[in-house]
Coordinates of N, CA and C in Angstrom, one line a residue:
M1 N 0.8 -1.2 0.0 CA 0.0 0.0 0.0 C 0.9 1.3 0.0
S2 N 1.9 1.3 0.9 CA 2.8 2.4 1.0 C 3.5 2.6 -0.4
R3 N 3.9 1.6 -1.0 CA 4.6 1.7 -2.3 C 3.7 2.3 -3.3
T4 N 2.5 1.8 -3.3 CA 1.5 2.3 -4.3 C 1.2 3.8 -4.1
L5 N 1.1 4.3 -2.9 CA 0.9 5.7 -2.6 C 2.1 6.5 -3.0
D6 N 3.3 6.0 -2.7 CA 4.5 6.7 -3.0 C 4.6 6.9 -4.6
L7 N 4.3 5.8 -5.3 CA 4.3 5.9 -6.8 C 3.3 6.9 -7.3
A8 N 2.1 6.9 -6.7 CA 1.1 7.8 -7.1 C 1.5 9.3 -6.9
R9 N 2.2 9.5 -5.7 CA 2.7 10.8 -5.4 C 3.7 11.3 -6.4
R10 N 4.7 10.4 -6.7 CA 5.7 10.7 -7.6 C 5.2 11.0 -9.0
Q11 N 4.2 10.3 -9.4 CA 3.6 10.5 -10.7 C 2.8 11.8 -10.8
A12 N 2.2 12.2 -9.7 CA 1.5 13.5 -9.6 C 2.5 14.6 -9.7
W13 N 3.6 14.5 -9.0 CA 4.6 15.6 -9.1 C 5.3 15.6 -10.5
A14 N 5.4 14.5 -11.1 CA 5.9 14.5 -12.5 C 5.0 15.1 -13.5
R15 N 3.7 14.9 -13.3 CA 2.7 15.6 -14.2 C 2.8 17.1 -13.9
R16 N 2.9 17.5 -12.7 CA 3.0 18.9 -12.4 C 4.3 19.5 -13.1
A17 N 5.4 18.8 -13.0 CA 6.6 19.3 -13.6 C 6.4 19.5 -15.2
E18 N 5.6 18.6 -15.8 CA 5.3 18.8 -17.2 C 4.8 20.2 -17.5
Y19 N 4.1 20.8 -16.6 CA 3.5 22.1 -16.9 C 4.4 23.2 -16.4
G20 N 5.6 22.9 -16.0 CA 6.6 23.9 -15.7 C 6.3 24.6 -14.4
R21 N 5.5 24.0 -13.5 CA 5.2 24.6 -12.3 C 6.2 24.2 -11.2
D22 N 6.2 25.0 -10.2 CA 7.1 24.7 -9.0 C 6.6 23.4 -8.5
T23 N 7.6 22.4 -8.3 CA 7.2 21.1 -7.9 C 7.4 20.9 -6.4
S24 N 7.6 21.9 -5.6 CA 7.8 21.7 -4.2 C 6.4 21.3 -3.6
P25 N 6.5 20.3 -2.6 CA 5.2 19.9 -2.0 C 4.5 20.9 -1.3
A26 N 5.2 22.0 -0.9 CA 4.5 23.1 -0.2 C 3.5 23.9 -1.0
R27 N 3.7 23.9 -2.3 CA 2.7 24.6 -3.2 C 1.4 23.9 -3.4
D28 N 0.3 24.6 -3.4 CA -1.0 24.0 -3.7 C -1.0 23.7 -5.2
R29 N -1.6 22.6 -5.6 CA -1.8 22.4 -7.0 C -3.0 23.2 -7.4
W30 N -3.0 23.5 -8.7 CA -4.0 24.4 -9.3 C -5.4 23.6 -9.3
C31 N -6.4 24.3 -9.1 CA -7.8 23.8 -9.1 C -8.0 22.7 -10.2
V32 N -7.7 23.0 -11.4 CA -8.1 22.1 -12.5 C -7.2 20.9 -12.5
H33 N -6.0 21.0 -12.0 CA -5.1 19.8 -11.9 C -5.8 18.8 -10.9
R34 N -6.2 19.3 -9.8 CA -6.9 18.4 -8.8 C -8.1 17.8 -9.3
L35 N -8.9 18.6 -10.0 CA -10.2 18.1 -10.6 C -9.9 17.0 -11.6
L36 N -8.9 17.2 -12.4 CA -8.5 16.1 -13.4 C -8.2 14.8 -12.7
E37 N -7.3 14.9 -11.7 CA -6.9 13.8 -10.9 C -8.1 13.0 -10.3
C38 N -9.1 13.8 -9.9 CA -10.2 13.2 -9.2 C -11.2 12.7 -10.2
G39 N -11.0 12.9 -11.5 CA -11.9 12.5 -12.5 C -13.1 13.4 -12.8
D40 N -13.1 14.6 -12.2 CA -14.2 15.5 -12.4 C -14.1 16.2 -13.8
L41 N -12.9 16.3 -14.3 CA -12.8 17.0 -15.6 C -12.2 16.0 -16.6
A42 N -12.6 16.1 -17.9 CA -12.0 15.3 -18.9 C -10.7 15.9 -19.3
P43 N -9.8 15.1 -19.9 CA -8.5 15.6 -20.3 C -8.6 16.8 -21.3
A44 N -9.6 16.8 -22.2 CA -9.7 17.9 -23.1 C -10.1 19.2 -22.4
Q45 N -10.9 19.1 -21.3 CA -11.3 20.3 -20.5 C -10.1 20.8 -19.7
H46 N -9.3 19.9 -19.2 CA -8.1 20.3 -18.5 C -7.1 21.0 -19.4
S47 N -7.0 20.4 -20.6 CA -6.1 21.1 -21.6 C -6.5 22.5 -22.0
A48 N -7.8 22.6 -22.1 CA -8.4 23.9 -22.5 C -8.2 24.9 -21.4
A49 N -8.3 24.5 -20.1 CA -8.1 25.4 -19.0 C -6.6 25.8 -18.9
V50 N -5.7 24.9 -19.2 CA -4.3 25.2 -19.1 C -3.9 26.1 -20.3
R51 N -4.5 25.9 -21.4 CA -4.2 26.7 -22.6 C -4.7 28.1 -22.4
F52 N -5.9 28.3 -21.8 CA -6.4 29.6 -21.5 C -5.5 30.3 -20.5
A53 N -5.1 29.5 -19.4 CA -4.2 30.1 -18.4 C -2.9 30.6 -19.0
R54 N -2.3 29.8 -19.9 CA -1.1 30.2 -20.5 C -1.2 31.5 -21.3
L55 N -2.3 31.6 -22.0 CA -2.6 32.9 -22.7 C -2.7 34.1 -21.8
T56 N -3.4 33.8 -20.7 CA -3.6 34.9 -19.7 C -2.3 35.3 -19.0
E57 N -1.5 34.3 -18.7 CA -0.2 34.6 -18.0 C 0.7 35.3 -19.0
R58 N 0.8 34.9 -20.2 CA 1.7 35.5 -21.2 C 1.2 36.9 -21.6
G59 N -0.1 37.1 -21.4 CA -0.7 38.4 -21.9 C -0.6 39.5 -20.9
Q60 N 0.2 39.4 -19.8 CA 0.2 40.4 -18.8 C 1.4 41.4 -18.9
G61 N 2.1 41.3 -20.1 CA 3.1 42.4 -20.4 C 4.4 42.2 -19.7
Q62 N 4.8 41.0 -19.3 CA 6.1 40.8 -18.7 C 7.1 40.8 -19.8
T63 N 8.1 41.7 -19.7 CA 9.0 41.8 -20.8 C 10.2 40.8 -20.6
S64 N 10.9 40.6 -21.7 CA 12.0 39.6 -21.6 C 13.3 40.4 -22.0
G65 N 13.9 41.0 -21.0 CA 15.2 41.7 -21.2 C 15.2 42.7 -22.3
A66 N 16.2 42.6 -23.3 CA 16.3 43.5 -24.4 C 15.2 43.4 -25.4
R67 N 14.5 42.2 -25.4 CA 13.4 42.0 -26.3 C 12.1 42.5 -25.7
S68 N 12.0 43.8 -25.5 CA 10.8 44.3 -24.8 C 9.5 44.1 -25.6
E69 N 9.6 43.8 -26.9 CA 8.4 43.6 -27.6 C 7.8 42.2 -27.4
A70 N 8.5 41.3 -26.8 CA 8.1 40.0 -26.5 C 8.2 39.6 -25.1
I71 N 7.4 38.6 -24.7 CA 7.4 38.2 -23.3 C 7.7 36.7 -23.3
D72 N 8.3 36.2 -22.2 CA 8.6 34.8 -22.1 C 7.4 34.0 -21.6
G73 N 7.5 32.7 -21.7 CA 6.3 31.9 -21.4 C 6.0 31.9 -19.9
G74 N 6.8 32.4 -19.1 CA 6.6 32.5 -17.6 C 6.7 31.1 -17.0
G75 N 6.4 31.0 -15.7 CA 6.6 29.7 -15.0 C 5.7 28.6 -15.6
C76 N 4.6 29.0 -16.2 CA 3.6 28.0 -16.7 C 4.1 27.3 -17.9
D77 N 4.9 27.9 -18.7 CA 5.3 27.3 -20.0 C 6.7 27.8 -20.4
P78 N 7.8 27.3 -19.6 CA 9.1 27.9 -19.8 C 9.7 27.7 -21.2
H79 N 9.3 26.7 -21.9 CA 9.9 26.4 -23.2 C 9.1 26.9 -24.4
A80 N 8.1 27.7 -24.1 CA 7.2 28.2 -25.2 C 8.0 29.2 -26.0
R81 N 7.6 29.4 -27.2 CA 8.2 30.4 -28.0 C 7.7 31.8 -27.5
L82 N 8.4 32.8 -27.8 CA 8.0 34.1 -27.3 C 6.8 34.6 -28.1
W83 N 5.9 35.1 -27.3 CA 4.6 35.6 -27.9 C 4.5 37.1 -27.7
D84 N 3.9 37.8 -28.6 CA 3.6 39.2 -28.5 C 2.5 39.3 -27.4
A85 N 2.7 40.3 -26.5 CA 1.8 40.4 -25.4 C 0.4 40.8 -25.9
A86 N 0.3 41.6 -26.9 CA -1.0 42.0 -27.4 C -1.7 40.9 -28.0
L87 N -1.0 40.0 -28.7 CA -1.6 38.8 -29.4 C -2.2 37.9 -28.3
C88 N -1.4 37.7 -27.2 CA -1.9 36.8 -26.1 C -3.2 37.4 -25.5
A89 N -3.1 38.7 -25.2 CA -4.3 39.3 -24.5 C -5.5 39.2 -25.4
R90 N -5.3 39.5 -26.7 CA -6.4 39.4 -27.7 C -7.0 38.0 -27.7
E91 N -6.1 37.0 -27.8 CA -6.6 35.6 -27.9 C -7.3 35.2 -26.6
A92 N -6.8 35.6 -25.5 CA -7.4 35.3 -24.2 C -8.8 35.9 -24.1
E93 N -8.9 37.2 -24.6 CA -10.2 37.9 -24.5 C -11.2 37.3 -25.5
C94 N -10.7 36.9 -26.6 CA -11.6 36.2 -27.6 C -12.2 34.9 -27.0
A95 N -11.3 34.1 -26.3 CA -11.7 32.9 -25.7 C -12.7 33.2 -24.6
R96 N -12.4 34.2 -23.7 CA -13.3 34.6 -22.6 C -14.7 35.0 -23.2
M97 N -14.7 35.9 -24.2 CA -16.0 36.4 -24.7 C -16.8 35.2 -25.4
S98 N -16.1 34.3 -26.0 CA -16.8 33.2 -26.6 C -17.5 32.4 -25.6
V99 N -16.8 32.2 -24.4 CA -17.5 31.4 -23.3 C -18.7 32.2 -22.8
L100 N -18.4 33.5 -22.5 CA -19.5 34.3 -21.9 C -20.7 34.5 -22.8
T101 N -20.5 34.6 -24.1 CA -21.6 34.8 -25.0 C -22.4 33.5 -25.2
N102 N -21.8 32.4 -25.0 CA -22.4 31.1 -25.3 C -23.0 30.4 -24.0
L103 N -22.8 31.0 -22.8 CA -23.4 30.5 -21.6 C -24.9 30.6 -21.7
P104 N -25.6 29.6 -21.2 CA -27.1 29.6 -21.3 C -27.6 30.9 -20.5
D105 N -28.6 31.5 -21.0 CA -29.2 32.7 -20.4 C -30.1 32.3 -19.3
D106 N -29.6 32.0 -18.2 CA -30.4 31.6 -17.0 C -29.9 32.2 -15.8
D107 N -30.5 31.9 -14.6 CA -30.1 32.5 -13.4 C -28.7 32.2 -12.9
D108 N -28.1 31.1 -13.5 CA -26.8 30.7 -13.0 C -25.7 31.4 -13.9
R109 N -26.0 32.2 -14.8 CA -25.0 32.8 -15.7 C -23.9 33.5 -14.9
R110 N -24.3 34.4 -14.0 CA -23.3 35.2 -13.2 C -22.5 34.2 -12.3
T111 N -23.1 33.2 -11.8 CA -22.3 32.2 -11.0 C -21.3 31.5 -11.9
R112 N -21.7 31.1 -13.1 CA -20.7 30.4 -13.9 C -19.6 31.3 -14.3
V113 N -19.9 32.6 -14.5 CA -18.8 33.6 -14.8 C -17.9 33.7 -13.6
A114 N -18.4 33.7 -12.4 CA -17.6 33.8 -11.2 C -16.7 32.6 -11.1
V115 N -17.3 31.4 -11.3 CA -16.6 30.2 -11.2 C -15.4 30.2 -12.3
F116 N -15.7 30.6 -13.5 CA -14.7 30.6 -14.6 C -13.6 31.5 -14.1
E117 N -13.8 32.7 -13.7 CA -12.8 33.6 -13.3 C -12.0 33.1 -12.1
A118 N -12.7 32.5 -11.1 CA -12.0 32.1 -9.9 C -11.2 30.8 -10.2
A119 N -11.7 29.9 -10.9 CA -11.0 28.6 -11.1 C -9.8 28.8 -12.0
L120 N -9.8 29.8 -13.0 CA -8.7 29.9 -13.9 C -7.8 31.1 -13.5
A121 N -8.0 31.6 -12.3 CA -7.2 32.8 -11.9 C -5.8 32.5 -11.5
F122 N -4.9 33.5 -11.6 CA -3.5 33.4 -11.1 C -3.4 34.2 -9.9
P123 N -2.7 33.9 -8.9 CA -1.9 32.7 -8.8 C -2.8 31.5 -8.7
H124 N -2.2 30.3 -9.0 CA -3.0 29.1 -9.0 C -3.7 28.9 -7.7
R125 N -4.9 28.3 -7.8 CA -5.7 28.2 -6.6 C -6.0 26.7 -6.4
S126 N -6.2 26.4 -5.1 CA -6.8 25.1 -4.8 C -8.3 25.1 -5.1
V127 N -8.9 24.0 -5.1 CA -10.4 23.9 -5.3 C -11.1 24.7 -4.3
R128 N -10.7 24.6 -3.0 CA -11.3 25.3 -1.9 C -11.2 26.8 -2.1
D129 N -10.0 27.3 -2.5 CA -9.8 28.8 -2.8 C -10.7 29.3 -3.9
A130 N -10.8 28.5 -5.0 CA -11.6 28.9 -6.1 C -13.0 28.9 -5.7
M131 N -13.5 27.9 -5.0 CA -14.9 27.9 -4.5 C -15.2 29.1 -3.6
A132 N -14.2 29.5 -2.8 CA -14.4 30.6 -1.9 C -14.5 31.9 -2.7
D133 N -13.7 32.1 -3.7 CA -13.8 33.3 -4.5 C -15.1 33.4 -5.3
A134 N -15.5 32.2 -5.8 CA -16.8 32.2 -6.5 C -18.0 32.4 -5.5
G135 N -17.8 31.9 -4.3 CA -18.9 32.0 -3.3 C -19.0 33.5 -2.9
L136 N -17.9 34.2 -2.7 CA -17.9 35.6 -2.3 C -18.6 36.4 -3.4
A137 N -18.4 36.1 -4.6 CA -19.0 36.9 -5.7 C -20.5 36.7 -5.8
H138 N -21.0 35.4 -5.6 CA -22.4 35.2 -5.9 C -23.0 34.1 -4.9
G139 N -22.7 34.2 -3.7 CA -23.3 33.3 -2.7 C -22.7 32.0 -2.7
G140 N -22.8 31.3 -1.5 CA -22.1 30.0 -1.3 C -22.7 29.0 -2.2
R141 N -21.8 28.1 -2.7 CA -22.2 27.0 -3.5 C -21.5 25.7 -3.0
T142 N -22.2 24.6 -3.2 CA -21.5 23.3 -2.8 C -20.5 22.9 -3.8
R143 N -19.6 22.0 -3.5 CA -18.6 21.6 -4.4 C -19.2 21.0 -5.7
D144 N -20.2 20.2 -5.5 CA -20.8 19.6 -6.7 C -21.4 20.6 -7.7
V145 N -22.0 21.7 -7.2 CA -22.6 22.7 -8.0 C -21.4 23.5 -8.7
F146 N -20.4 23.8 -7.9 CA -19.2 24.5 -8.4 C -18.6 23.7 -9.6
I147 N -18.4 22.4 -9.4 CA -17.8 21.6 -10.4 C -18.7 21.5 -11.7
A148 N -20.0 21.4 -11.4 CA -21.0 21.4 -12.6 C -20.9 22.7 -13.4
H149 N -20.8 23.8 -12.7 CA -20.6 25.1 -13.4 C -19.3 25.1 -14.2
L150 N -18.2 24.7 -13.5 CA -16.9 24.7 -14.2 C -16.9 23.8 -15.4
V151 N -17.5 22.6 -15.3 CA -17.5 21.7 -16.4 C -18.2 22.3 -17.6
A152 N -19.4 22.9 -17.3 CA -20.1 23.6 -18.4 C -19.3 24.7 -19.1
V153 N -18.6 25.4 -18.3 CA -17.8 26.5 -18.8 C -16.6 25.9 -19.7
L154 N -16.0 24.9 -19.1 CA -14.8 24.3 -19.8 C -15.2 23.6 -21.1
E155 N -16.5 23.1 -21.2 CA -16.9 22.5 -22.4 C -17.0 23.6 -23.5
L156 N -17.4 24.8 -23.1 CA -17.4 25.9 -24.1 C -16.0 26.3 -24.5
L157 N -15.1 26.3 -23.6 CA -13.7 26.6 -23.9 C -13.1 25.6 -24.8
V158 N -13.4 24.3 -24.6 CA -12.9 23.3 -25.5 C -13.4 23.5 -26.9
I159 N -14.7 23.8 -27.1 CA -15.3 24.1 -28.4 C -14.7 25.3 -29.0
Y160 N -14.4 26.3 -28.3 CA -13.7 27.5 -28.8 C -12.3 27.1 -29.4
F161 N -11.5 26.5 -28.6 CA -10.2 26.1 -29.0 C -10.2 25.2 -30.2
D162 N -11.1 24.2 -30.2 CA -11.3 23.3 -31.3 C -11.5 24.1 -32.6
A163 N -12.4 25.1 -32.5 CA -12.8 25.9 -33.7 C -11.6 26.7 -34.1
V164 N -10.8 27.3 -33.2 CA -9.6 28.1 -33.5 C -8.6 27.2 -34.2
D165 N -8.4 26.0 -33.7 CA -7.4 25.1 -34.3 C -7.8 24.7 -35.7
A166 N -9.1 24.4 -35.8 CA -9.6 24.0 -37.2 C -9.4 25.1 -38.2
A167 N -9.7 26.4 -37.8 CA -9.5 27.5 -38.7 C -8.0 27.7 -39.0
A168 N -7.1 27.5 -38.0 CA -5.7 27.6 -38.3 C -5.2 26.5 -39.2
A169 N -5.7 25.3 -39.1 CA -5.3 24.2 -39.9 C -5.8 24.5 -41.4
R170 N -7.0 25.1 -41.5 CA -7.5 25.4 -42.9 C -6.6 26.5 -43.5
D171 N -6.2 27.5 -42.7 CA -5.4 28.6 -43.2 C -4.0 28.1 -43.6
F172 N -3.5 27.2 -42.8 CA -2.2 26.6 -43.1 C -2.2 25.8 -44.4
A173 N -3.3 25.0 -44.6 CA -3.4 24.2 -45.8 C -3.5 25.0 -47.0
R174 N -4.2 26.2 -46.9 CA -4.4 27.1 -48.1 C -3.0 27.7 -48.4
S175 N -2.2 28.0 -47.4 CA -1.0 28.7 -47.7 C 0.1 27.8 -48.2
A176 N -0.1 26.5 -48.0 CA 1.0 25.5 -48.3 C 0.9 25.1 -49.8

């Protein structure tokens, strides 16, 4: 049993290292990492959340030495190519607006927006912290309701990135 738990712990830290995050045990894992491990999120939803977070982190105008027109990938993506800050900010805003405009028009819309912002916020949050932020914005919610809202939002984010990738592939095929 001890050996199995130790192996699971090592694999979890290895997965975290893949994302370029600080692998010290003292750091909380990000909300969506925990939810993926628990089986609450599908891998495509987790990937969409990470992709959105990378855009958001890159889009905050951190400059890279003499190359002030570009920013580095930050701790989230240390090996990424340099991106223009304006391009990142624009892409992140397009993704955000795509999600917000496609949310169902019901009483839970504001709550889903709060969950979206809290769960994908930097610095990375634990599930409890993200729930607390969303709860402060729009009343307390149980973990199950929080996850249901997050899943609905991330499904829209997956659809958005799939559409963006399909358009990019078409453009690439035309130019080749």
